[in-house]
CSV table of C-alpha atoms and ligand atoms in Angstrom, one decimal:
chain,number,residue,atom,x,y,z
A,133,MET,CA,34.6,16.7,-12.8
A,134,SER,CA,35.7,19.3,-10.3
A,135,ARG,CA,36.2,18.2,-6.7
A,136,GLN,CA,35.2,21.5,-5.4
A,137,VAL,CA,32.0,23.0,-4.2
A,138,ARG,CA,30.9,26.6,-3.3
A,139,ILE,CA,29.0,27.0,-0.1
A,140,VAL,CA,26.9,30.2,0.2
A,141,GLU,CA,26.4,31.0,3.8
A,142,VAL,CA,22.9,32.4,4.4
A,143,GLY,CA,22.8,32.4,8.2
A,144,PRO,CA,23.1,36.2,8.8
A,145,ARG,CA,20.1,36.7,6.5
A,146,ASP,CA,17.9,33.7,5.9
A,147,GLY,CA,18.8,32.4,9.4
A,148,LEU,CA,18.6,35.5,11.6
A,149,GLN,CA,15.6,37.0,9.9
A,150,ASN,CA,13.5,34.4,11.5
A,151,GLU,CA,14.6,35.2,15.1
A,152,LYS,CA,12.0,36.8,17.2
A,153,GLN,CA,14.3,38.8,19.4
A,154,THR,CA,16.0,41.8,17.8
A,155,ILE,CA,19.7,41.0,17.2
A,156,ASP,CA,22.2,43.8,17.5
A,157,THR,CA,23.9,45.0,14.4
A,158,GLY,CA,27.2,44.4,16.2
A,159,ILE,CA,26.4,40.7,16.7
A,160,LYS,CA,25.5,40.3,13.1
A,161,LEU,CA,28.7,41.9,12.0
A,162,GLU,CA,30.7,39.7,14.4
A,163,LEU,CA,28.9,36.7,12.9
A,164,ILE,CA,29.8,37.7,9.4
A,165,GLU,CA,33.5,38.3,10.4
A,166,ARG,CA,33.8,34.9,12.1
A,167,LEU,CA,32.3,33.2,9.0
A,168,ALA,CA,34.8,35.0,6.8
A,169,LYS,CA,37.6,34.0,9.1
A,170,ALA,CA,36.4,30.3,8.9
A,171,GLY,CA,36.8,30.5,5.1
A,172,LEU,CA,33.3,31.3,3.8
A,173,ARG,CA,33.7,33.3,0.6
A,174,ASP,CA,30.0,34.0,-0.1
A,175,ILE,CA,28.1,35.4,2.9
A,176,GLU,CA,24.6,36.7,2.5
A,177,ALA,CA,24.8,39.7,4.6
A,178,ALA,CA,21.4,41.4,4.7
A,179,SER,CA,18.0,42.0,3.1
A,180,PHE,CA,16.9,45.3,1.6
A,181,VAL,CA,13.2,44.5,2.1
A,182,SER,CA,11.0,47.0,3.8
A,183,PRO,CA,11.5,47.0,7.6
A,184,LYS,CA,7.7,46.8,7.9
A,185,TRP,CA,8.0,43.3,6.5
A,186,VAL,CA,11.1,42.1,8.1
A,187,PRO,CA,12.1,44.3,11.1
A,188,GLN,CA,15.1,42.1,11.9
A,189,MET,CA,16.7,43.3,8.6
A,190,ALA,CA,16.1,47.1,9.2
A,191,ASP,CA,19.8,47.7,9.8
A,192,HIS,CA,20.9,46.6,6.3
A,193,ALA,CA,22.8,49.8,5.5
A,194,ALA,CA,24.7,49.7,8.8
A,195,ILE,CA,25.6,46.1,8.1
A,196,MET,CA,27.0,47.0,4.6
A,197,ALA,CA,28.9,49.9,6.1
A,198,GLY,CA,30.4,47.6,8.8
A,199,LEU,CA,31.5,44.6,6.8
A,200,PRO,CA,34.9,43.1,7.4
A,201,SER,CA,37.7,45.0,5.8
A,202,ARG,CA,38.5,44.4,2.1
A,203,GLU,CA,42.2,44.2,3.0
A,204,THR,CA,41.8,41.3,5.4
A,205,TYR,CA,39.2,39.5,3.3
A,206,PRO,CA,39.7,40.6,-0.3
A,207,ASP,CA,37.8,37.8,-1.9
A,208,VAL,CA,34.6,37.6,0.1
A,209,ASN,CA,31.2,38.4,-1.6
A,210,TYR,CA,28.4,39.7,0.5
A,211,PRO,CA,25.2,39.3,-1.5
A,212,VAL,CA,22.0,40.9,-0.3
A,213,LEU,CA,18.3,40.3,-1.0
A,214,THR,CA,16.4,42.9,-3.0
A,215,PRO,CA,12.7,42.5,-3.6
A,216,ASN,CA,12.2,45.4,-6.0
A,217,MET,CA,13.8,48.6,-7.5
A,218,LYS,CA,13.6,50.5,-4.2
A,219,GLY,CA,15.5,47.7,-2.4
A,220,PHE,CA,18.0,47.4,-5.3
A,221,GLU,CA,18.8,51.2,-5.3
A,222,ALA,CA,19.4,51.2,-1.6
A,223,ALA,CA,21.6,48.1,-1.9
A,224,ALA,CA,23.6,49.6,-4.7
A,225,ALA,CA,24.0,52.8,-2.8
A,226,ALA,CA,25.2,50.8,0.2
A,227,GLY,CA,27.9,49.2,-2.0
A,228,ALA,CA,26.4,45.8,-2.8
A,229,LYS,CA,28.2,44.0,-5.6
A,230,GLU,CA,25.7,41.1,-5.7
A,231,VAL,CA,22.0,41.1,-5.1
A,232,ALA,CA,19.4,38.3,-5.0
A,233,VAL,CA,15.9,38.3,-6.2
A,234,PHE,CA,13.3,35.8,-5.1
A,235,ALA,CA,10.3,34.2,-6.6
A,236,ALA,CA,8.2,31.2,-5.6
A,237,ALA,CA,7.3,28.1,-7.5
A,238,SER,CA,3.9,28.0,-5.8
A,239,GLU,CA,1.2,30.7,-6.4
A,240,SER,CA,-0.2,30.6,-2.8
A,241,PHE,CA,3.2,30.9,-1.3
A,242,SER,CA,4.0,33.9,-3.6
A,243,GLN,CA,0.8,35.6,-2.5
A,244,LYS,CA,1.4,35.1,1.2
A,245,ASN,CA,5.2,35.7,1.2
A,246,ILE,CA,5.4,38.7,-1.2
A,247,ASN,CA,1.8,39.6,-1.9
A,248,CYS,CA,1.7,39.1,-5.6
A,249,SER,CA,1.5,36.3,-8.2
A,250,ILE,CA,4.6,34.6,-9.5
A,251,ALA,CA,4.4,36.4,-12.8
A,252,GLU,CA,4.0,39.8,-11.1
A,253,SER,CA,7.0,39.1,-8.9
A,254,ILE,CA,9.1,38.4,-11.9
A,255,GLU,CA,7.9,41.5,-13.7
A,256,ARG,CA,9.1,43.6,-10.7
A,257,PHE,CA,12.6,42.1,-11.3
A,258,VAL,CA,12.9,43.2,-14.9
A,259,PRO,CA,14.1,46.7,-14.0
A,260,VAL,CA,16.3,45.3,-11.3
A,261,PHE,CA,18.1,43.0,-13.7
A,262,GLU,CA,18.4,45.9,-16.2
A,263,ALA,CA,19.9,48.3,-13.6
A,264,ALA,CA,22.2,45.6,-12.2
A,265,ARG,CA,23.5,44.9,-15.7
A,266,GLN,CA,24.3,48.6,-16.2
A,267,GLN,CA,26.1,48.9,-12.8
A,268,GLY,CA,28.0,45.6,-13.1
A,269,ILE,CA,26.2,44.0,-10.2
A,270,ARG,CA,25.6,40.3,-10.2
A,271,VAL,CA,22.1,38.9,-9.7
A,272,ARG,CA,21.3,35.5,-8.1
A,273,GLY,CA,17.8,34.2,-8.4
A,274,TYR,CA,16.1,32.3,-5.6
A,275,ILE,CA,13.1,30.1,-6.0
A,276,SER,CA,11.2,29.0,-2.9
A,277,CYS,CA,9.0,25.9,-2.5
A,278,VAL,CA,10.7,23.9,-5.2
A,279,VAL,CA,9.5,20.6,-3.8
A,280,ALA,CA,6.5,21.4,-1.6
A,281,CYS,CA,4.4,24.4,-0.5
A,282,PRO,CA,2.9,24.8,3.0
A,283,TYR,CA,-0.5,25.7,1.3
A,284,GLU,CA,-0.6,23.6,-1.9
A,285,GLY,CA,1.4,20.5,-1.0
A,286,ALA,CA,3.6,19.0,-3.7
A,287,VAL,CA,4.8,21.5,-6.3
A,288,SER,CA,5.2,20.4,-10.0
A,289,PRO,CA,8.8,20.1,-11.2
A,290,GLU,CA,7.7,21.7,-14.5
A,291,LYS,CA,6.6,24.8,-12.6
A,292,VAL,CA,10.0,25.1,-10.9
A,293,ALA,CA,11.7,24.7,-14.3
A,294,GLU,CA,9.5,27.4,-15.9
A,295,VAL,CA,10.3,29.9,-13.1
A,296,ALA,CA,14.0,29.0,-13.2
A,297,ALA,CA,14.2,29.4,-17.0
A,298,ARG,CA,12.7,32.9,-16.7
A,299,LEU,CA,15.1,33.9,-14.0
A,300,LEU,CA,18.0,32.7,-16.1
A,301,GLU,CA,16.7,34.5,-19.2
A,302,LEU,CA,16.5,37.7,-17.3
A,303,GLY,CA,20.2,37.4,-16.3
A,304,SER,CA,20.6,35.5,-13.1
A,305,TYR,CA,24.1,34.0,-13.0
A,306,GLU,CA,22.8,31.3,-10.7
A,307,ILE,CA,19.5,29.9,-9.6
A,308,SER,CA,19.2,28.8,-6.0
A,309,LEU,CA,16.5,26.1,-5.6
A,310,GLY,CA,14.9,26.3,-2.1
A,311,ASP,CA,13.1,23.5,-0.4
A,312,THR,CA,11.8,26.2,1.9
A,313,ILE,CA,9.8,23.8,4.2
A,314,GLY,CA,12.4,21.0,4.1
A,315,ALA,CA,9.9,18.4,3.0
A,316,GLY,CA,12.0,17.0,0.1
A,317,THR,CA,13.7,13.6,-0.1
A,318,PRO,CA,16.4,12.7,-2.6
A,319,ALA,CA,13.7,11.2,-4.8
A,320,SER,CA,11.6,14.3,-5.0
A,321,VAL,CA,14.6,16.6,-5.2
A,322,LEU,CA,16.0,14.6,-8.1
A,323,ARG,CA,12.7,14.7,-10.0
A,324,MET,CA,12.7,18.5,-9.6
A,325,LEU,CA,16.4,18.8,-10.6
A,326,GLU,CA,15.8,16.6,-13.7
A,327,ALA,CA,13.0,19.0,-14.9
A,328,VAL,CA,15.0,22.1,-14.1
A,329,ALA,CA,18.2,20.9,-15.7
A,330,ARG,CA,16.4,20.6,-19.0
A,331,LYS,CA,16.1,24.4,-19.0
A,332,VAL,CA,19.0,25.6,-17.0
A,333,PRO,CA,22.6,24.3,-17.1
A,334,VAL,CA,23.4,22.3,-14.0
A,335,GLN,CA,26.5,24.5,-13.3
A,336,GLN,CA,24.1,27.4,-12.8
A,337,LEU,CA,22.0,25.7,-10.2
A,338,ALA,CA,22.4,25.8,-6.4
A,339,GLY,CA,20.7,23.6,-3.8
A,340,HIS,CA,19.1,25.4,-0.8
A,341,TYR,CA,17.7,22.8,1.5
A,342,HIS,CA,16.0,23.2,4.8
A,343,ASP,CA,16.3,20.4,7.3
A,344,THR,CA,12.8,20.1,8.8
A,345,TYR,CA,12.6,16.3,8.2
A,346,GLY,CA,16.4,15.7,8.6
A,347,MET,CA,16.7,15.1,4.8
A,348,ALA,CA,18.8,18.2,3.9
A,349,VAL,CA,22.2,16.5,3.9
A,350,ALA,CA,20.8,13.5,1.9
A,351,ASN,CA,19.3,16.0,-0.5
A,352,ALA,CA,22.6,17.9,-0.9
A,353,TYR,CA,24.4,14.6,-1.5
A,354,ALA,CA,21.9,13.5,-4.1
A,355,SER,CA,22.2,16.9,-5.8
A,356,TYR,CA,26.0,16.7,-5.7
A,357,GLN,CA,25.8,13.4,-7.5
A,358,PHE,CA,23.5,14.9,-10.0
A,359,GLY,CA,26.1,17.6,-10.7
A,360,LEU,CA,25.4,20.6,-8.5
A,361,ARG,CA,28.4,22.3,-7.2
A,362,SER,CA,26.8,25.2,-5.2
A,363,PHE,CA,24.9,24.9,-2.0
A,364,ASP,CA,23.3,27.3,0.5
A,365,SER,CA,23.5,26.6,4.2
A,366,SER,CA,23.4,28.5,7.5
A,367,VAL,CA,25.8,28.2,10.4
A,368,ALA,CA,24.3,26.3,13.3
A,369,GLY,CA,21.3,25.6,11.1
A,370,LEU,CA,19.8,29.0,11.8
A,371,GLY,CA,16.5,29.8,10.3
A,372,GLY,CA,13.0,28.7,9.7
A,373,CYS,CA,10.0,29.8,7.7
A,374,PRO,CA,7.3,31.9,9.4
A,375,TYR,CA,4.7,30.6,6.9
A,376,ALA,CA,5.3,26.9,7.6
A,377,LYS,CA,4.7,25.8,11.1
A,378,GLY,CA,7.5,23.6,12.4
A,379,ALA,CA,9.8,24.3,9.5
A,380,THR,CA,13.4,24.4,10.7
A,381,GLY,CA,16.3,26.3,9.4
A,382,ASN,CA,18.6,25.6,6.5
A,383,VAL,CA,20.9,22.7,6.5
A,384,ALA,CA,23.8,23.6,8.9
A,385,THR,CA,27.0,24.7,7.2
A,386,GLU,CA,29.0,22.5,9.5
A,387,ASP,CA,27.0,19.4,8.3
A,388,LEU,CA,27.7,20.2,4.7
A,389,VAL,CA,31.4,20.8,5.3
A,390,TYR,CA,31.6,17.5,7.2
A,391,LEU,CA,29.8,15.7,4.3
A,392,PHE,CA,32.1,17.2,1.7
A,393,ASN,CA,35.3,16.7,3.8
A,394,GLY,CA,34.2,13.0,3.9
A,395,LEU,CA,33.9,12.9,0.1
A,396,GLY,CA,37.3,14.6,-0.4
A,397,VAL,CA,35.6,17.6,-2.0
A,398,GLU,CA,37.2,21.0,-1.3
A,399,THR,CA,35.1,23.7,0.4
A,400,GLY,CA,37.8,26.0,1.5
A,401,ILE,CA,36.2,26.1,5.0
A,402,ASP,CA,38.0,25.3,8.3
A,403,LEU,CA,35.5,23.1,10.1
A,404,ASP,CA,37.0,23.8,13.6
A,405,ALA,CA,36.7,27.5,13.1
A,406,LEU,CA,33.2,27.1,11.8
A,407,VAL,CA,32.2,24.9,14.8
A,408,GLU,CA,33.6,27.6,17.1
A,409,CYS,CA,31.5,30.2,15.3
A,410,SER,CA,28.4,28.0,15.6
A,411,ALA,CA,28.9,27.5,19.3
A,412,TRP,CA,29.3,31.3,19.7
A,413,ILE,CA,26.2,32.3,17.8
A,414,SER,CA,24.2,29.5,19.5
A,415,GLY,CA,25.4,30.9,22.9
A,416,VAL,CA,24.2,34.3,21.9
A,417,LEU,CA,20.8,32.9,21.0
A,418,GLN,CA,20.8,30.7,24.1
A,419,ARG,CA,20.4,27.4,22.5
A,420,ALA,CA,22.4,24.4,21.3
A,421,PRO,CA,23.7,24.5,17.7
A,422,GLY,CA,21.1,23.0,15.3
A,423,SER,CA,24.0,21.1,13.7
A,424,ARG,CA,24.6,17.5,14.6
A,425,VAL,CA,28.3,17.9,13.6
A,426,SER,CA,28.8,20.9,15.9
A,427,ARG,CA,27.1,19.1,18.8
A,428,ALA,CA,29.3,16.0,18.3
A,429,LEU,CA,32.5,17.9,17.9
A,430,LEU,CA,31.8,20.2,20.9
A,431,ALA,CA,31.0,17.3,23.1
A,432,LYS,CA,34.2,15.6,22.0
A,433,SER,CA,36.3,18.6,22.9
A,434,GLY,CA,34.5,19.0,26.2
A,435,GLN,CA,32.9,22.3,25.3
A,436,GLY,CA,29.4,20.9,25.3
A,437,GLY,CA,28.4,23.5,27.8
A,438,VAL,CA,24.6,23.8,27.3
A,439,CYS,CA,22.8,20.5,27.3
A,440,ALA,CA,19.6,21.5,25.5
B,718,ZN,ZN1,15.9,29.2,3.2
């Protein structure tokens, strides 16, 4: 078994889209560059959703135009979210080489989040997959609420497996399984993974765990033991979910890197540089990093600064 994992940084998108204050394009681009410098090779850069839905992501084209130079960081991918053909066309025109589509495993969440049923949302992606195939653009599929939904409670593992199988069939190279409200535990996450892995090869699954109940690192570890080798996270634990009161951000990238360093599993990420990036963006947002690892390492180096 490989002793390597891929970490997909979602802070600039999944993280910042939940910030109430508008964040300057320059700050977002600096965040992306600092992440690339720390060794992240997959950095979700923007979302090509309508600015009416997510005003924070209205600068998507400017972000794509201002990404770090290919010469300095030749091997970094910058996936972007595309909800439909219109978003896909704009993303492709802006030079995206990888896009992500998103569906939910819960009907109520699908209605609230994207205003349509799960089946309708997947129908909308059919032309996106087709166009992506023609243009050589990779597609990643996201599924939200894979363990629980803020409206329906527990979500059936079979439902997640069904949505995952459909996204695979349409041409997703990987399916990212989102515990959007962070309610999962290793037991419920493993029940879900067992059902999904019957339909989708484990090498094509990624864990996307939010840390609301402090279980995200445990869930990532359980998923690693199960065979997953790809995980989403956000620097400083940025993020949340506007539809689930009290939901916190994604598992912090620093916390995953610390976990995998301890296991002797290669991530390619420089933890010190990442902690520095975490301290910087947390300073911009005027709060302490949402990462226990960053807070511990910053305190140790005397850079605690803000005691929040
Ligand atoms: Zn998320």
